[in-house]
Amino acid sequence: MLFIWFLLFSYMVTTSTSLDSLAMGQSIREGDTLVSAGGIIEVGFFSPGNSTRRYLGIWYTNVSPFTVVWVANRNTPLENKSGVLKLNERGILVLLNGTNNTIWKSNISTKAVNKNNPIARPLDTGNFVVRNGEGTNDDNILWQSFDYPGDTTLPGMRLGWNLETGLERTISSWKSVDDPSVGEYSGKIVLRGYPQSFEFQGTRIITRAGSWNGLSTVGNTGPSRETTQKFVLNEKEVYYEYGLRDSSVFCVVTLIPSGKVQTWYWTTQSRNRQLVSTGDRDPCDQYAFCGANGVCNYEGNIPNCECIRGYAPKSTDQWNIEIWSNGCVPRNKSNCKNSYTDGFLKYTNMKIPDTSSSTYNTTMNLEECKNSCIKNCSCTAYASLDIRDGGSGCLLWFNNLVDMRKFSQRGQDLYIRVPASELDHAGHGNMKKKIVEITVGVIIFGLVITACIFMIKNPGAARKLISKHYKIKQKKEDVELPTFNLSVLANATENFSIRNKLGEGGFGPVYKGTLIDGQELAVKRLSKKSGQGLEEFKNEVALIAKLQHRNLVKLLGCCIEGEEKILIYEYMVNKSLDKFVFDETKRNLLDWDKRFNIISGIARGLLYLHQDSRLRIVHRDLKTSNILLDANLDPKISDFGLARLFVGDQVEANTNRVAGTYGYIPPEYAARGHFSMKSDVFGYGVIVLEIVSGKKNREFSDPENNNNLLGHSWRLWTEERTMKLLDEVLEKQCVSSEVIRCIQVGLLCVQQRPEDRPNMSSVVLMLNGDKLLPKPKVPGFYTEIDVTSEANSPSENHKLCSVNELSITSLGAR
Ligand SMILES: *[C@@H]1O[C@H](CO)[C@@H](O)[C@H](O)[C@H]1NC(C)=O
Ligand SMILES: *[C@@H]1O[C@H](CO)[C@@H](O)[C@H](O)[C@H]1NC(C)=O
Ligand SMILES: *[C@@H]1O[C@H](CO)[C@@H](O)[C@H](O)[C@H]1NC(C)=O
Ligand SMILES: *[C@@H]1O[C@H](CO)[C@@H](O)[C@H](O)[C@H]1NC(C)=O
Ligand SMILES: *[C@@H]1O[C@H](CO)[C@@H](O)[C@H](O)[C@H]1NC(C)=O
Ligand SMILES: *[C@@H]1O[C@H](CO)[C@@H](O)[C@H](O)[C@H]1NC(C)=O
Ligand SMILES: *[C@@H]1O[C@H](CO)[C@@H](O)[C@H](O)[C@H]1NC(C)=O
Ligand SMILES: *[C@@H]1O[C@H](CO)[C@@H](O)[C@H](O)[C@H]1NC(C)=O
Ligand SMILES: *[C@@H]1O[C@H](CO)[C@@H](O)[C@H](O)[C@H]1NC(C)=O
Ligand SMILES: *[C@@H]1O[C@H](CO)[C@@H](O)[C@H](O)[C@H]1NC(C)=O
Ligand SMILES: *[C@@H]1O[C@H](CO)[C@@H](O)[C@H](O)[C@H]1NC(C)=O
Ligand SMILES: *[C@@H]1O[C@H](CO)[C@@H](O)[C@H](O)[C@H]1NC(C)=O
């Protein structure tokens, strides 16, 4: 026993060595390392994350956290610490396990040469090289790790193709932080057309980093004195490479298991690795987000697609509900007959379309480029190949233009073919929108360099860049919602004075606040009790703040101090919809077009809450007074997500605590506390009927039958006098088919049985389409509602046709 201990001990002590290279026949085992000449790089055995499996890897010495940049046996782990790496007599690196089985080996990527003196050596660049002899030129390289990248690119590494040998260098993510085997995501250069780099998930393109424009890839800034970046395209090779000229700075780019491309940075002085770019993407970074012939822009956190001039959405219905992937098609069949009937529109600051179907010529100038495009009727666009010195070379696109994006300041000029008829009235309206947001972190090749350049130039700025970056990230993801001081809010609202009170919402009063700098806010002071703890509450608020849509009121921040929980929203100058629709004079300000716009806008906002947002929110208190109007009278839904804060996030649930407003809640909710998205649809239907009629469901009672608004609408509908419902101030101005369509949609939404009611995506399609709509059935809560009770809590005097028993336990106080 003692003997074995001794053996083991001496084994550990005597064989733990560090070498600078492996000569033929030499080997290293667990505990041993190979160290590069400058001490920057080590090769040895390690376990990633929490795994106990062993891998042979390359890492940076003394960088915190541990930074592995390459793994040899990523798909074939060693089960325990018995691995041995050996350089055999043929110059091949062989990794053996405890029973001498080959786990991994290097293969010789160059043609067999006379291998009399192979030697394996890690270099300070992070490359692990097997050479034949001590020479340092490229000819004697037998194998190098840079030819087989893992998930990380390093300065000097070439990503792309050696066309002579067919070697393709790609990067691929790990499966997880514990498992370096090949994961879902990869980054590659695709040679078709004009070569460009893409990120794939499996075989699906998820983002296109773009093609080289002489300076960088699309959307990046160019090189600098401190760094190099290049793209080589010739008969032998196609690759990207970046370099750093300051040897005390390190910058690596990693495709992490979730598919993001992250950039890390450290220096010889500070060996703490820092994140430069988190690799977050915005929707416009998604490949072909706008489909064919659509241009994406991302203004104020909202992605938007527009068809290029002369094109129209392929499916207007889908386009209207912001499903853009079907893209756009030419509005008019081209009558191009090799004649010069067409012209070109110049789009500036563009991410140019996918070049995989384009042809290129490096010697043409822009004029020649234009001429060769106009001659060929299937040519749809052209651009300079190289944007340096005013532009040179030529790129021509045929057929569809895919994956375009408009930047505010980067990008390049793109000339899109349009029929002369379109050119005539081609104003500047189309792409005029100002873009404020600048994307960060999508580009696989290029961005990296930009970020690193910045820091090398100005080390002090590094921190600023990083914090700026985090701010952008926060803005995008609202990881941390801005918090306001209670004292500031108290001051802004004059101590929550009644004079500043805007209204009383479902979960507390709302005040108008004015900060010292004049900014106006809507301050919602939540009633004290919520079932949640503080952290949960904060997380929930942060989640809700991420919901962003043009038809939702924006949450700006929150304040949690002591008992106080306050939410701060953007202030809507025109207040709420009910102040217009039900007001004798202001109702005149809402003509039919405005009302229709409001009806559609609410539907889109609600669709987003129900289906498109990450959280799938049921509003539960949808009503006319919760619809706010901005300066253009565009509608914004307010108070969404509050139910979640108080009741939890079930999609469909029964609850004792019923929130909601009488007049907008459906029968199944009032009676059984059963709510779902279809309950919101009911509320929406009521709002639509109120907007069209200008009457309040709760307060209305038709003189003959004592019906509420729903009952009244239903009766007019069945008696085919539907237009009688229309607000009299609108009578002269509107298209009756549109009015009737809206009323019909309203009635479909308030049908008694939840399963009969359409979902919001159908509602949006119905409003905008011209197909025949289904016939509505009887609405819920329609007859003989006793409206004598002014109290907001329901009482037994409410006779309901469809519900015999009311079992509302509590109703949000209004
Ligand atoms: C490893 O396990 C610990 C404790 O179980 C955990 O906190 C940590 O996040 C894990 N790390 C990784 C990289 O999975
Ligand atoms: C590795 O495992 C093998 C068999 O599973 C065992 O014989 C050997 O001793 C182990 N080696 C180490 C270093 O744990
Ligand atoms: C070595 O690898 C072989 C084949 O993969 C396997 O059967 C054997 O168990 C491994 N030995 C050890 C000690 O892991
Ligand atoms: C593996 O190979 C080494 C050297 O060739 C030898 O000493 C050792 O006994 C072998 N181990 C096994 C399990 O075959
Ligand atoms: C090198 O290895 C790869 C896979 O690891 C294989 O596809 C390729 O054929 C090998 N090349 C040679 C020359 O053995
Ligand atoms: C098609 O082009 C003609 C002129 O050539 C124009 O009058 C017409 O409006 C266009 N059609 C559409 C749908 O834009
Ligand atoms: C590029 O264009 C020039 C001028 O039109 C032409 O002479 C040359 O052949 C073209 N090159 C290629 C590769 O098509
Ligand atoms: C137009 O360009 C396409 C694609 O390069 C080519 O296939 C076609 O022959 C060209 N047509 C004419 C008339 O030159
Ligand atoms: C907010 O309150 C904290 C502590 O009460 C104080 O230190 C800070 O200066 C306040 N911030 C503002 C903007 O008033
Ligand atoms: C409170 O508001 C007044 C003006 O209304 C302003 O002069 C003062 O500086 C504010 N105080 C704080 C603490 O915000
Ligand atoms: C708010 O109330 C505090 C004391 O409760 C008082 O000192 C302060 O002047 C009030 N501020 C305003 C703007 O009314
Ligand atoms: C809505 O608000 C804007 C900005 O204050 C104002 O110009 C406009 O007149 C308002 N619209 C109506 C109908 O009140």
Tab-separated table of N, CA and C in Angstrom, residues 123-230:
chain	number	residue	atom	x	y	z
A	123	LEU	N	2.603	28.498	-30.206
A	123	LEU	CA	3.138	29.840	-30.452
A	123	LEU	C	2.383	30.871	-29.611
A	124	ASP	N	3.005	32.003	-29.412
A	124	ASP	CA	2.363	33.063	-28.630
A	124	ASP	C	1.065	33.582	-29.273
A	125	THR	N	0.911	33.317	-30.556
A	125	THR	CA	-0.318	33.752	-31.237
A	125	THR	C	-1.521	32.897	-30.857
A	126	GLY	N	-1.257	31.753	-30.219
A	126	GLY	CA	-2.365	30.850	-29.910
A	126	GLY	C	-2.449	29.703	-30.900
A	127	ASN	N	-1.538	29.710	-31.854
A	127	ASN	CA	-1.499	28.627	-32.834
A	127	ASN	C	-0.603	27.508	-32.304
A	128	PHE	N	-1.007	26.280	-32.528
A	128	PHE	CA	-0.215	25.118	-32.122
A	128	PHE	C	0.236	24.456	-33.420
A	129	VAL	N	1.549	24.452	-33.647
A	129	VAL	CA	2.053	24.125	-34.982
A	129	VAL	C	2.985	22.920	-34.953
A	130	VAL	N	2.809	22.039	-35.914
A	130	VAL	CA	3.785	20.963	-36.108
A	130	VAL	C	4.578	21.300	-37.364
A	131	ARG	N	5.870	21.445	-37.209
A	131	ARG	CA	6.714	21.775	-38.355
A	131	ARG	C	7.685	20.642	-38.624
A	132	ASN	N	8.184	20.679	-39.830
A	132	ASN	CA	9.248	19.749	-40.159
A	132	ASN	C	10.561	20.505	-40.008
A	133	GLY	N	11.226	20.330	-38.878
A	133	GLY	CA	12.470	21.038	-38.630
A	133	GLY	C	12.206	22.387	-37.984
A	134	GLU	N	13.261	23.142	-37.796
A	134	GLU	CA	13.170	24.361	-37.017
A	134	GLU	C	12.845	25.602	-37.843
A	135	GLY	N	12.762	25.466	-39.167
A	135	GLY	CA	12.481	26.639	-40.006
A	135	GLY	C	11.185	27.310	-39.594
A	136	THR	N	11.042	28.564	-40.008
A	136	THR	CA	9.828	29.260	-39.596
A	136	THR	C	8.978	29.716	-40.776
A	137	ASN	N	9.323	29.277	-41.981
A	137	ASN	CA	8.454	29.681	-43.097
A	137	ASN	C	7.246	28.744	-43.208
A	138	ASP	N	6.337	29.104	-44.071
A	138	ASP	CA	5.100	28.342	-44.156
A	138	ASP	C	5.280	26.968	-44.794
A	139	ASP	N	6.352	26.809	-45.559
A	139	ASP	CA	6.515	25.574	-46.321
A	139	ASP	C	6.637	24.342	-45.440
A	140	ASN	N	7.236	24.536	-44.278
A	140	ASN	CA	7.479	23.329	-43.500
A	140	ASN	C	6.413	23.049	-42.436
A	141	ILE	N	5.298	23.729	-42.552
A	141	ILE	CA	4.211	23.446	-41.601
A	141	ILE	C	3.505	22.144	-42.003
A	142	LEU	N	3.505	21.211	-41.087
A	142	LEU	CA	2.826	19.947	-41.361
A	142	LEU	C	1.373	20.000	-40.929
A	143	TRP	N	1.165	20.702	-39.819
A	143	TRP	CA	-0.198	20.804	-39.277
A	143	TRP	C	-0.239	22.023	-38.377
A	144	GLN	N	-1.403	22.714	-38.303
A	144	GLN	CA	-1.529	23.787	-37.323
A	144	GLN	C	-2.972	23.894	-36.845
A	145	SER	N	-3.108	24.208	-35.562
A	145	SER	CA	-4.471	24.263	-34.986
A	145	SER	C	-5.299	25.373	-35.634
A	146	PHE	N	-4.658	26.430	-36.136
A	146	PHE	CA	-5.399	27.511	-36.797
A	146	PHE	C	-6.166	27.023	-38.023
A	147	ASP	N	-5.766	25.875	-38.559
A	147	ASP	CA	-6.511	25.331	-39.693
A	147	ASP	C	-7.787	24.620	-39.256
A	148	TYR	N	-7.928	24.363	-37.962
A	148	TYR	CA	-9.101	23.638	-37.467
A	148	TYR	C	-9.715	24.402	-36.310
A	149	PRO	N	-10.233	25.605	-36.569
A	149	PRO	CA	-10.733	26.432	-35.465
A	149	PRO	C	-11.850	25.746	-34.690
A	150	GLY	N	-11.957	26.101	-33.433
A	150	GLY	CA	-13.058	25.610	-32.613
A	150	GLY	C	-14.145	26.668	-32.558
A	151	ASP	N	-14.415	27.181	-31.362
A	151	ASP	CA	-15.467	28.192	-31.230
A	151	ASP	C	-14.897	29.601	-31.183
A	152	THR	N	-13.564	29.723	-31.280
A	152	THR	CA	-12.950	31.022	-31.038
A	152	THR	C	-12.033	31.434	-32.180
A	153	THR	N	-12.142	32.678	-32.600
A	153	THR	CA	-11.182	33.178	-33.581
A	153	THR	C	-10.191	34.079	-32.874
A	154	LEU	N	-8.941	34.003	-33.308
A	154	LEU	CA	-7.859	34.769	-32.713
A	154	LEU	C	-7.231	35.639	-33.794
A	155	PRO	N	-6.539	36.683	-33.397
A	155	PRO	CA	-5.835	37.491	-34.386
A	155	PRO	C	-4.886	36.599	-35.199
A	156	GLY	N	-4.873	36.790	-36.483
A	156	GLY	CA	-3.978	36.015	-37.338
A	156	GLY	C	-4.579	34.725	-37.852
A	157	MET	N	-5.728	34.362	-37.344
A	157	MET	CA	-6.382	33.131	-37.803
A	157	MET	C	-7.138	33.453	-39.086
A	158	ARG	N	-7.043	32.583	-40.052
A	158	ARG	CA	-7.758	32.820	-41.313
A	158	ARG	C	-9.048	32.032	-41.323
A	159	LEU	N	-10.160	32.725	-41.475
A	159	LEU	CA	-11.436	32.026	-41.557
A	159	LEU	C	-11.863	31.997	-42.997
A	160	GLY	N	-12.066	30.815	-43.517
A	160	GLY	CA	-12.469	30.725	-44.911
A	160	GLY	C	-11.828	29.533	-45.578
A	161	TRP	N	-11.470	29.737	-46.829
A	161	TRP	CA	-11.140	28.596	-47.674
A	161	TRP	C	-9.725	28.649	-48.224
A	162	ASN	N	-9.105	27.467	-48.257
A	162	ASN	CA	-7.949	27.262	-49.105
A	162	ASN	C	-8.481	26.484	-50.302
A	163	LEU	N	-8.601	27.156	-51.438
A	163	LEU	CA	-9.281	26.537	-52.574
A	163	LEU	C	-8.437	25.429	-53.209
A	164	GLU	N	-7.143	25.501	-53.007
A	164	GLU	CA	-6.273	24.467	-53.591
A	164	GLU	C	-6.419	23.132	-52.874
A	165	THR	N	-6.442	23.189	-51.542
A	165	THR	CA	-6.542	21.926	-50.793
A	165	THR	C	-7.976	21.593	-50.434
A	166	GLY	N	-8.880	22.571	-50.595
A	166	GLY	CA	-10.272	22.336	-50.216
A	166	GLY	C	-10.509	22.501	-48.719
A	167	LEU	N	-9.471	22.925	-47.997
A	167	LEU	CA	-9.620	23.091	-46.557
A	167	LEU	C	-10.552	24.262	-46.258
A	168	GLU	N	-11.591	24.015	-45.458
A	168	GLU	CA	-12.494	25.091	-45.058
A	168	GLU	C	-12.351	25.323	-43.564
A	169	ARG	N	-12.080	26.564	-43.191
A	169	ARG	CA	-11.953	26.885	-41.764
A	169	ARG	C	-13.202	27.595	-41.303
A	170	THR	N	-13.913	26.969	-40.394
A	170	THR	CA	-15.158	27.541	-39.885
A	170	THR	C	-15.076	27.571	-38.361
A	171	ILE	N	-15.952	28.308	-37.747
A	171	ILE	CA	-16.023	28.197	-36.292
A	171	ILE	C	-17.362	27.568	-35.917
A	172	SER	N	-17.371	26.869	-34.804
A	172	SER	CA	-18.621	26.243	-34.356
A	172	SER	C	-18.702	26.319	-32.846
A	173	SER	N	-19.903	26.552	-32.364
A	173	SER	CA	-20.085	26.733	-30.922
A	173	SER	C	-19.924	25.411	-30.182
A	174	TRP	N	-19.667	25.520	-28.899
A	174	TRP	CA	-19.720	24.340	-28.036
A	174	TRP	C	-21.182	23.987	-27.808
A	175	LYS	N	-21.407	22.733	-27.363
A	175	LYS	CA	-22.774	22.337	-27.000
A	175	LYS	C	-23.221	23.093	-25.763
A	176	SER	N	-22.340	23.186	-24.776
A	176	SER	CA	-22.650	23.941	-23.562
A	176	SER	C	-21.323	24.313	-22.914
A	177	VAL	N	-21.376	25.087	-21.846
A	177	VAL	CA	-20.115	25.477	-21.208
A	177	VAL	C	-19.383	24.277	-20.626
A	178	ASP	N	-20.111	23.180	-20.400
A	178	ASP	CA	-19.479	21.979	-19.859
A	178	ASP	C	-19.063	20.998	-20.947
A	179	ASP	N	-19.472	21.275	-22.158
A	179	ASP	CA	-19.291	20.278	-23.215
A	179	ASP	C	-18.832	20.938	-24.511
A	180	PRO	N	-17.549	20.799	-24.830
A	180	PRO	CA	-17.033	21.485	-26.022
A	180	PRO	C	-17.359	20.810	-27.346
A	181	SER	N	-18.138	19.739	-27.334
A	181	SER	CA	-18.401	19.084	-28.613
A	181	SER	C	-19.202	20.021	-29.518
A	182	VAL	N	-19.185	19.708	-30.804
A	182	VAL	CA	-19.726	20.634	-31.794
A	182	VAL	C	-21.205	20.905	-31.543
A	183	GLY	N	-21.545	22.153	-31.330
A	183	GLY	CA	-22.923	22.552	-31.015
A	183	GLY	C	-23.696	22.972	-32.246
A	184	GLU	N	-24.779	23.675	-31.988
A	184	GLU	CA	-25.724	23.993	-33.060
A	184	GLU	C	-25.251	25.075	-34.020
A	185	TYR	N	-24.448	25.999	-33.512
A	185	TYR	CA	-24.181	27.213	-34.284
A	185	TYR	C	-22.818	27.168	-34.973
A	186	SER	N	-22.744	27.769	-36.139
A	186	SER	CA	-21.461	27.821	-36.821
A	186	SER	C	-21.347	29.109	-37.619
A	187	GLY	N	-20.119	29.516	-37.864
A	187	GLY	CA	-19.867	30.692	-38.684
A	187	GLY	C	-19.007	30.279	-39.863
A	188	LYS	N	-19.428	30.652	-41.061
A	188	LYS	CA	-18.740	30.188	-42.263
A	188	LYS	C	-18.718	31.252	-43.335
A	189	ILE	N	-17.781	31.073	-44.251
A	189	ILE	CA	-17.819	31.885	-45.466
A	189	ILE	C	-18.426	31.042	-46.575
A	190	VAL	N	-19.452	31.568	-47.199
A	190	VAL	CA	-20.102	30.853	-48.283
A	190	VAL	C	-19.590	31.445	-49.592
A	191	LEU	N	-19.159	30.579	-50.481
A	191	LEU	CA	-18.474	31.042	-51.688
A	191	LEU	C	-19.412	31.445	-52.815
A	192	ARG	N	-20.654	31.039	-52.740
A	192	ARG	CA	-21.587	31.306	-53.829
A	192	ARG	C	-21.682	32.807	-54.113
A	193	GLY	N	-21.734	33.163	-55.395
A	193	GLY	CA	-21.803	34.585	-55.751
A	193	GLY	C	-20.557	35.298	-55.254
A	194	TYR	N	-20.782	36.458	-54.645
A	194	TYR	CA	-19.656	37.159	-54.034
A	194	TYR	C	-19.570	36.666	-52.589
A	195	PRO	N	-18.435	36.057	-52.195
A	195	PRO	CA	-18.361	35.392	-50.885
A	195	PRO	C	-18.741	36.302	-49.716
A	196	GLN	N	-19.426	35.741	-48.736
A	196	GLN	CA	-19.809	36.488	-47.547
A	196	GLN	C	-19.859	35.536	-46.360
A	197	SER	N	-19.870	36.107	-45.175
A	197	SER	CA	-19.917	35.236	-44.002
A	197	SER	C	-21.312	35.209	-43.407
A	198	PHE	N	-21.652	34.043	-42.925
A	198	PHE	CA	-22.965	33.810	-42.331
A	198	PHE	C	-22.804	33.126	-40.994
A	199	GLU	N	-23.795	33.289	-40.162
A	199	GLU	CA	-23.902	32.392	-39.024
A	199	GLU	C	-25.075	31.461	-39.260
A	200	PHE	N	-24.835	30.185	-39.002
A	200	PHE	CA	-25.866	29.175	-39.198
A	200	PHE	C	-26.297	28.581	-37.862
A	201	GLN	N	-27.558	28.170	-37.823
A	201	GLN	CA	-27.998	27.281	-36.752
A	201	GLN	C	-28.352	25.994	-37.468
A	202	GLY	N	-27.570	24.971	-37.282
A	202	GLY	CA	-27.731	23.784	-38.133
A	202	GLY	C	-27.452	24.200	-39.560
A	203	THR	N	-28.438	23.980	-40.425
A	203	THR	CA	-28.221	24.369	-41.818
A	203	THR	C	-28.949	25.665	-42.146
A	204	ARG	N	-29.621	26.230	-41.160
A	204	ARG	CA	-30.416	27.433	-41.395
A	204	ARG	C	-29.561	28.677	-41.146
A	205	ILE	N	-29.614	29.614	-42.085
A	205	ILE	CA	-28.885	30.868	-41.886
A	205	ILE	C	-29.613	31.683	-40.835
A	206	ILE	N	-28.932	32.112	-39.788
A	206	ILE	CA	-29.629	32.996	-38.860
A	206	ILE	C	-29.200	34.448	-39.007
A	207	THR	N	-27.960	34.663	-39.378
A	207	THR	CA	-27.600	36.058	-39.611
A	207	THR	C	-26.481	36.117	-40.649
A	208	ARG	N	-26.461	37.217	-41.365
A	208	ARG	CA	-25.470	37.382	-42.425
A	208	ARG	C	-24.561	38.526	-42.016
A	209	ALA	N	-23.302	38.210	-41.827
A	209	ALA	CA	-22.382	39.271	-41.433
A	209	ALA	C	-22.109	40.182	-42.615
A	210	GLY	N	-22.277	39.656	-43.802
A	210	GLY	CA	-22.178	40.515	-44.972
A	210	GLY	C	-20.903	40.314	-45.758
A	211	SER	N	-20.842	41.043	-46.844
A	211	SER	CA	-19.702	40.884	-47.741
A	211	SER	C	-18.709	42.021	-47.503
A	212	TRP	N	-17.521	41.802	-47.931
A	212	TRP	CA	-16.425	42.739	-47.736
A	212	TRP	C	-16.576	43.916	-48.701
A	213	ASN	N	-16.380	45.127	-48.190
A	213	ASN	CA	-16.540	46.283	-49.078
A	213	ASN	C	-15.231	47.060	-49.249
A	214	GLY	N	-14.136	46.396	-48.961
A	214	GLY	CA	-12.841	47.064	-49.138
A	214	GLY	C	-12.292	47.559	-47.814
A	215	LEU	N	-13.175	47.867	-46.894
A	215	LEU	CA	-12.751	48.365	-45.592
A	215	LEU	C	-13.064	47.369	-44.494
A	216	SER	N	-14.219	46.771	-44.597
A	216	SER	CA	-14.701	45.899	-43.545
A	216	SER	C	-15.914	45.178	-44.094
A	217	THR	N	-16.586	44.462	-43.213
A	217	THR	CA	-17.865	43.920	-43.632
A	217	THR	C	-18.921	44.988	-43.416
A	218	VAL	N	-20.046	44.793	-44.021
A	218	VAL	CA	-21.100	45.797	-44.007
A	218	VAL	C	-21.432	46.266	-42.597
A	219	GLY	N	-21.496	47.548	-42.452
A	219	GLY	CA	-21.970	48.074	-41.184
A	219	GLY	C	-20.876	48.280	-40.157
A	220	ASN	N	-19.634	47.970	-40.499
A	220	ASN	CA	-18.554	48.212	-39.556
A	220	ASN	C	-17.691	49.368	-40.013
A	221	THR	N	-16.932	49.902	-39.070
A	221	THR	CA	-15.999	50.935	-39.469
A	221	THR	C	-14.716	50.282	-39.968
A	222	GLY	N	-13.888	51.050	-40.568
A	222	GLY	CA	-12.705	50.491	-41.209
A	222	GLY	C	-11.567	50.207	-40.258
A	223	PRO	N	-10.405	49.848	-40.801
A	223	PRO	CA	-9.248	49.522	-39.989
A	223	PRO	C	-8.597	50.799	-39.434
A	224	SER	N	-7.537	50.630	-38.688
A	224	SER	CA	-6.865	51.789	-38.114
A	224	SER	C	-5.358	51.534	-38.125
A	225	ARG	N	-4.609	52.491	-37.614
A	225	ARG	CA	-3.173	52.306	-37.563
A	225	ARG	C	-2.788	51.133	-36.681
A	226	GLU	N	-3.595	50.864	-35.665
A	226	GLU	CA	-3.221	49.860	-34.675
A	226	GLU	C	-3.620	48.444	-35.064
A	227	THR	N	-4.532	48.334	-35.988
A	227	THR	CA	-5.006	46.996	-36.309
A	227	THR	C	-5.039	46.789	-37.812
A	228	THR	N	-5.152	45.546	-38.159
A	228	THR	CA	-5.313	45.235	-39.568
A	228	THR	C	-6.548	44.377	-39.698
A	229	GLN	N	-7.219	44.510	-40.785
A	229	GLN	CA	-8.210	43.496	-41.107
A	229	GLN	C	-8.170	43.326	-42.605
A	230	LYS	N	-8.306	42.107	-43.004
A	230	LYS	CA	-8.267	41.919	-44.445
A	230	LYS	C	-9.164	40.802	-44.903
